[in-house]
Amino acid sequence: MPKVKLISYTPNPVKTVAAAAKLCYSSSDVDTLLDNLTDEKAENFVEMLREIGHESPIEHISFTFAIEGVSRSLLAQITRHRIASYSVQSQRYVKENSFEYVVPPEIEAVPKAKKLFIETMDKIQDAYDELSKMLSEKHYNTMLEMGMEEKEAKKAAEKKGIEDARFVLPNACCTKMIVTMNARSLINFFNHRCCNRAQWEIREIADMMLMEVKKAAYPIFKDAGPKCLKNACPEGKMTCGKINEVREKYKNL
């Protein structure tokens, strides 16, 4: 099961955005910027930004998520969002003993397909273990010949072994990551990844991330989600045709 946790974010996010907006549209200086900036006034500033389409002030707040139970396939998709920071558990340094994996729902729904999928994952685990062992032994012997102490050689050889053995691991293999995005990048992320045309796994993660940031800064993200929430579906002939259902879903998210 995927898990998303908002582990940190800019303190007072709504007021921070409002302060940035206030500086743009008033004569306030840095010493008086927060004077009389109540929660109500801060939310009004944010609403004004939304109405006029002024998005740059929301770049001043960022949100950091811990994500686990997702596939390497999802990793390849989420890192396409380049205005963000990522830290990912390394398969080069962390050995995949009995690696966990994601089973796609369409495979889960077909018993024969699920059986074949699991059998394949088991075979890959066996191959990974065997490759790790073979390569580690090779590196261990080489390091001993070079004069390295046994204990040090064993530790270094194992890491060298898994470095190349990881090439056999599948896209389904689970990974963990820390992701940080500013609010403007997050809204763009939600525009694309909450859409029904997004791949099911990243759409699920996007929804979970959206729920987290709504708790932290609702006025910033209250209208966030796929593009069709506020306008006509931009997908043309590729539309899912479920715009009313989608709008109802994100109204209640």
GROMACS .gro file of C-alpha atoms in nm:
model
  253
    1MET     CA    1   0.000   0.000   0.000
    2PRO     CA    2   0.135   0.345  -0.086
    3LYS     CA    3   0.187   0.590   0.196
    4VAL     CA    4   0.225   0.968   0.175
    5LYS     CA    5   0.312   1.188   0.470
    6LEU     CA    6   0.362   1.564   0.471
    7ILE     CA    7   0.667   1.589   0.696
    8SER     CA    8   0.736   1.964   0.677
    9TYR     CA    9   0.626   2.282   0.507
   10THR     CA   10   0.680   2.658   0.522
   11PRO     CA   11   0.542   2.792   0.853
   12ASN     CA   12   0.234   3.013   0.820
   13PRO     CA   13   0.203   2.936   0.447
   14VAL     CA   14  -0.105   3.149   0.379
   15LYS     CA   15   0.039   3.456   0.554
   16THR     CA   16   0.372   3.409   0.378
   17VAL     CA   17   0.200   3.416   0.039
   18ALA     CA   18  -0.017   3.709   0.147
   19ALA     CA   19   0.292   3.902   0.259
   20ALA     CA   20   0.450   3.850  -0.081
   21ALA     CA   21   0.132   3.970  -0.251
   22LYS     CA   22   0.101   4.267  -0.017
   23LEU     CA   23   0.454   4.377  -0.102
   24CYS     CA   24   0.364   4.370  -0.471
   25TYR     CA   25   0.052   4.583  -0.438
   26SER     CA   26   0.117   4.822  -0.148
   27SER     CA   27   0.380   5.062  -0.018
   28SER     CA   28   0.455   4.842   0.286
   29ASP     CA   29   0.819   4.788   0.377
   30VAL     CA   30   0.980   4.484   0.538
   31ASP     CA   31   0.921   4.619   0.889
   32THR     CA   32   0.549   4.674   0.843
   33LEU     CA   33   0.470   4.396   0.597
   34LEU     CA   34   0.296   4.174   0.852
   35ASP     CA   35   0.124   4.455   1.041
   36ASN     CA   36  -0.251   4.402   1.061
   37LEU     CA   37  -0.224   4.098   0.835
   38THR     CA   38  -0.495   3.891   1.003
   39ASP     CA   39  -0.588   3.541   0.892
   40GLU     CA   40  -0.893   3.684   0.718
   41LYS     CA   41  -0.692   3.946   0.530
   42ALA     CA   42  -0.432   3.686   0.436
   43GLU     CA   43  -0.698   3.463   0.286
   44ASN     CA   44  -0.842   3.761   0.096
   45PHE     CA   45  -0.499   3.828  -0.054
   46VAL     CA   46  -0.474   3.466  -0.164
   47GLU     CA   47  -0.823   3.481  -0.317
   48MET     CA   48  -0.726   3.797  -0.506
   49LEU     CA   49  -0.418   3.624  -0.647
   50ARG     CA   50  -0.634   3.337  -0.767
   51GLU     CA   51  -0.883   3.571  -0.936
   52ILE     CA   52  -0.621   3.770  -1.126
   53GLY     CA   53  -0.401   3.471  -1.204
   54HIS     CA   54  -0.094   3.604  -1.024
   55GLU     CA   55   0.087   3.281  -0.933
   56SER     CA   56   0.445   3.380  -0.849
   57PRO     CA   57   0.378   3.467  -0.479
   58ILE     CA   58   0.284   3.106  -0.402
   59GLU     CA   59   0.632   2.996  -0.504
   60HIS     CA   60   0.752   3.127  -0.167
   61ILE     CA   61   0.605   2.831   0.020
   62SER     CA   62   0.720   2.470  -0.015
   63PHE     CA   63   0.602   2.131   0.105
   64THR     CA   64   0.806   1.817   0.176
   65PHE     CA   65   0.655   1.469   0.151
   66ALA     CA   66   0.779   1.127   0.255
   67ILE     CA   67   0.647   0.866   0.011
   68GLU     CA   68   0.679   0.488   0.026
   69GLY     CA   69   0.518   0.175  -0.115
   70VAL     CA   70   0.541   0.304  -0.472
   71SER     CA   71   0.708   0.151  -0.776
   72ARG     CA   72   1.021   0.247  -0.966
   73SER     CA   73   0.780   0.304  -1.255
   74LEU     CA   74   0.620   0.586  -1.055
   75LEU     CA   75   0.965   0.724  -0.978
   76ALA     CA   76   1.032   0.762  -1.350
   77GLN     CA   77   0.709   0.962  -1.386
   78ILE     CA   78   0.725   1.188  -1.083
   79THR     CA   79   1.082   1.301  -1.154
   80ARG     CA   80   0.964   1.445  -1.484
   81HIS     CA   81   0.835   1.731  -1.269
   82ARG     CA   82   1.167   1.913  -1.268
   83ILE     CA   83   1.097   2.209  -1.040
   84ALA     CA   84   1.124   1.990  -0.732
   85SER     CA   85   1.382   1.815  -0.514
   86TYR     CA   86   1.405   1.438  -0.477
   87SER     CA   87   1.591   1.201  -0.246
   88VAL     CA   88   1.538   0.835  -0.335
   89GLN     CA   89   1.637   0.515  -0.157
   90SER     CA   90   1.935   0.381  -0.350
   91GLN     CA   91   1.936   0.030  -0.496
   92ARG     CA   92   2.311   0.074  -0.530
   93TYR     CA   93   2.370   0.095  -0.154
   94VAL     CA   94   2.061  -0.075  -0.009
   95LYS     CA   95   2.035  -0.448  -0.074
   96GLU     CA   96   1.695  -0.567  -0.197
   97ASN     CA   97   1.644  -0.866   0.032
   98SER     CA   98   1.295  -1.002  -0.037
   99PHE     CA   99   1.209  -0.686  -0.226
  100GLU     CA  100   0.855  -0.557  -0.207
  101TYR     CA  101   0.669  -0.479  -0.527
  102VAL     CA  102   0.355  -0.312  -0.654
  103VAL     CA  103   0.091  -0.529  -0.821
  104PRO     CA  104  -0.112  -0.329  -1.078
  105PRO     CA  105  -0.490  -0.350  -1.012
  106GLU     CA  106  -0.558  -0.491  -1.359
  107ILE     CA  107  -0.318  -0.778  -1.287
  108GLU     CA  108  -0.457  -0.821  -0.936
  109ALA     CA  109  -0.804  -0.865  -1.084
  110VAL     CA  110  -0.708  -1.163  -1.301
  111PRO     CA  111  -0.605  -1.468  -1.091
  112LYS     CA  112  -0.392  -1.627  -1.364
  113ALA     CA  113  -0.220  -1.297  -1.439
  114LYS     CA  114  -0.155  -1.235  -1.070
  115LYS     CA  115  -0.010  -1.584  -1.030
  116LEU     CA  116   0.224  -1.533  -1.326
  117PHE     CA  117   0.323  -1.189  -1.199
  118ILE     CA  118   0.412  -1.317  -0.850
  119GLU     CA  119   0.601  -1.614  -0.994
  120THR     CA  120   0.800  -1.372  -1.209
  121MET     CA  121   0.882  -1.153  -0.910
  122ASP     CA  122   1.003  -1.460  -0.720
  123LYS     CA  123   1.226  -1.561  -1.011
  124ILE     CA  124   1.369  -1.210  -1.029
  125GLN     CA  125   1.443  -1.219  -0.656
  126ASP     CA  126   1.628  -1.549  -0.702
  127ALA     CA  127   1.824  -1.407  -0.995
  128TYR     CA  128   1.909  -1.091  -0.800
  129ASP     CA  129   2.028  -1.293  -0.500
  130GLU     CA  130   2.240  -1.520  -0.719
  131LEU     CA  131   2.392  -1.233  -0.914
  132SER     CA  132   2.468  -1.046  -0.592
  133LYS     CA  133   2.642  -1.353  -0.453
  134MET     CA  134   2.843  -1.424  -0.767
  135LEU     CA  135   2.956  -1.065  -0.810
  136SER     CA  136   3.035  -1.017  -0.442
  137GLU     CA  137   3.257  -1.328  -0.443
  138LYS     CA  138   3.438  -1.200  -0.751
  139HIS     CA  139   3.502  -0.858  -0.597
  140TYR     CA  140   3.596  -1.012  -0.259
  141ASN     CA  141   3.868  -1.228  -0.413
  142THR     CA  142   3.999  -0.935  -0.615
  143MET     CA  143   4.013  -0.712  -0.308
  144LEU     CA  144   4.195  -0.978  -0.104
  145GLU     CA  145   4.453  -1.008  -0.381
  146MET     CA  146   4.500  -0.632  -0.361
  147GLY     CA  147   4.585  -0.669   0.009
  148MET     CA  148   4.260  -0.549   0.166
  149GLU     CA  149   4.166  -0.684   0.510
  150GLU     CA  150   3.902  -0.961   0.504
  151LYS     CA  151   3.636  -0.770   0.700
  152GLU     CA  152   3.675  -0.456   0.493
  153ALA     CA  153   3.685  -0.655   0.169
  154LYS     CA  154   3.367  -0.843   0.252
  155LYS     CA  155   3.173  -0.524   0.320
  156ALA     CA  156   3.304  -0.344   0.010
  157ALA     CA  157   3.252  -0.649  -0.213
  158GLU     CA  158   2.886  -0.682  -0.116
  159LYS     CA  159   2.819  -0.320  -0.211
  160LYS     CA  160   2.998  -0.367  -0.542
  161GLY     CA  161   2.796  -0.683  -0.603
  162ILE     CA  162   2.453  -0.525  -0.557
  163GLU     CA  163   2.558  -0.227  -0.769
  164ASP     CA  164   2.534  -0.438  -1.085
  165ALA     CA  165   2.287  -0.702  -0.964
  166ARG     CA  166   2.022  -0.429  -0.936
  167PHE     CA  167   1.999  -0.414  -1.315
  168VAL     CA  168   1.778  -0.724  -1.306
  169LEU     CA  169   1.519  -0.565  -1.075
  170PRO     CA  170   1.177  -0.475  -1.224
  171ASN     CA  171   0.981  -0.150  -1.255
  172ALA     CA  172   0.740  -0.301  -1.002
  173CYS     CA  173   1.006  -0.297  -0.729
  174CYS     CA  174   0.905  -0.066  -0.443
  175THR     CA  175   1.101   0.243  -0.352
  176LYS     CA  176   1.090   0.526  -0.099
  177MET     CA  177   1.151   0.894  -0.154
  178ILE     CA  178   1.142   1.243  -0.012
  179VAL     CA  179   0.987   1.502  -0.244
  180THR     CA  180   0.983   1.879  -0.202
  181MET     CA  181   0.789   2.118  -0.427
  182ASN     CA  182   0.683   2.478  -0.400
  183ALA     CA  183   0.309   2.546  -0.412
  184ARG     CA  184   0.307   2.664  -0.773
  185SER     CA  185   0.484   2.347  -0.888
  186LEU     CA  186   0.246   2.139  -0.678
  187ILE     CA  187  -0.060   2.295  -0.841
  188ASN     CA  188   0.090   2.221  -1.182
  189PHE     CA  189   0.160   1.865  -1.063
  190PHE     CA  190  -0.203   1.824  -0.952
  191ASN     CA  191  -0.326   1.969  -1.286
  192HIS     CA  192  -0.154   1.686  -1.472
  193ARG     CA  193  -0.148   1.394  -1.229
  194CYS     CA  194  -0.497   1.415  -1.076
  195CYS     CA  195  -0.641   1.384  -1.427
  196ASN     CA  196  -0.814   1.054  -1.508
  197ARG     CA  197  -0.574   1.013  -1.800
  198ALA     CA  198  -0.276   1.000  -1.565
  199GLN     CA  199  -0.141   0.655  -1.484
  200TRP     CA  200  -0.334   0.501  -1.192
  201GLU     CA  201  -0.044   0.488  -0.944
  202ILE     CA  202   0.073   0.846  -0.977
  203ARG     CA  203  -0.289   0.964  -0.975
  204GLU     CA  204  -0.340   0.788  -0.642
  205ILE     CA  205  -0.026   0.949  -0.499
  206ALA     CA  206  -0.127   1.292  -0.632
  207ASP     CA  207  -0.466   1.264  -0.460
  208MET     CA  208  -0.297   1.169  -0.132
  209MET     CA  209  -0.054   1.462  -0.161
  210LEU     CA  210  -0.341   1.698  -0.238
  211MET     CA  211  -0.531   1.589   0.072
  212GLU     CA  212  -0.219   1.654   0.282
  213VAL     CA  213  -0.159   2.008   0.155
  214LYS     CA  214  -0.526   2.099   0.185
  215LYS     CA  215  -0.496   2.030   0.557
  216ALA     CA  216  -0.189   2.253   0.582
  217ALA     CA  217  -0.288   2.542   0.355
  218TYR     CA  218  -0.647   2.507   0.236
  219PRO     CA  219  -0.687   2.859   0.091
  220ILE     CA  220  -0.391   2.793  -0.141
  221PHE     CA  221  -0.509   2.454  -0.264
  222LYS     CA  222  -0.888   2.464  -0.235
  223ASP     CA  223  -0.931   2.465  -0.614
  224ALA     CA  224  -0.633   2.239  -0.691
  225GLY     CA  225  -0.679   1.926  -0.897
  226PRO     CA  226  -0.713   1.839  -1.266
  227LYS     CA  227  -0.755   2.125  -1.514
  228CYS     CA  228  -1.118   2.037  -1.583
  229LEU     CA  229  -1.227   2.157  -1.239
  230LYS     CA  230  -1.240   2.518  -1.359
  231ASN     CA  231  -1.246   2.493  -1.737
  232ALA     CA  232  -1.346   2.255  -2.014
  233CYS     CA  233  -1.145   1.933  -2.038
  234PRO     CA  234  -0.821   2.012  -2.227
  235GLU     CA  235  -0.773   1.653  -2.347
  236GLY     CA  236  -0.989   1.685  -2.658
  237LYS     CA  237  -1.067   1.345  -2.812
  238MET     CA  238  -0.872   1.180  -2.530
  239THR     CA  239  -1.113   1.306  -2.262
  240CYS     CA  240  -1.239   1.057  -2.004
  241GLY     CA  241  -1.590   1.198  -2.050
  242LYS     CA  242  -1.650   1.208  -1.674
  243ILE     CA  243  -1.610   1.578  -1.600
  244ASN     CA  244  -1.909   1.597  -1.363
  245GLU     CA  245  -1.788   1.296  -1.163
  246VAL     CA  246  -1.438   1.441  -1.145
  247ARG     CA  247  -1.561   1.780  -1.025
  248GLU     CA  248  -1.776   1.616  -0.757
  249LYS     CA  249  -1.482   1.402  -0.642
  250TYR     CA  250  -1.247   1.695  -0.590
  251LYS     CA  251  -1.519   1.910  -0.439
  252ASN     CA  252  -1.540   1.653  -0.159
  253LEU     CA  253  -1.171   1.556  -0.140
   0.00000   0.00000   0.00000
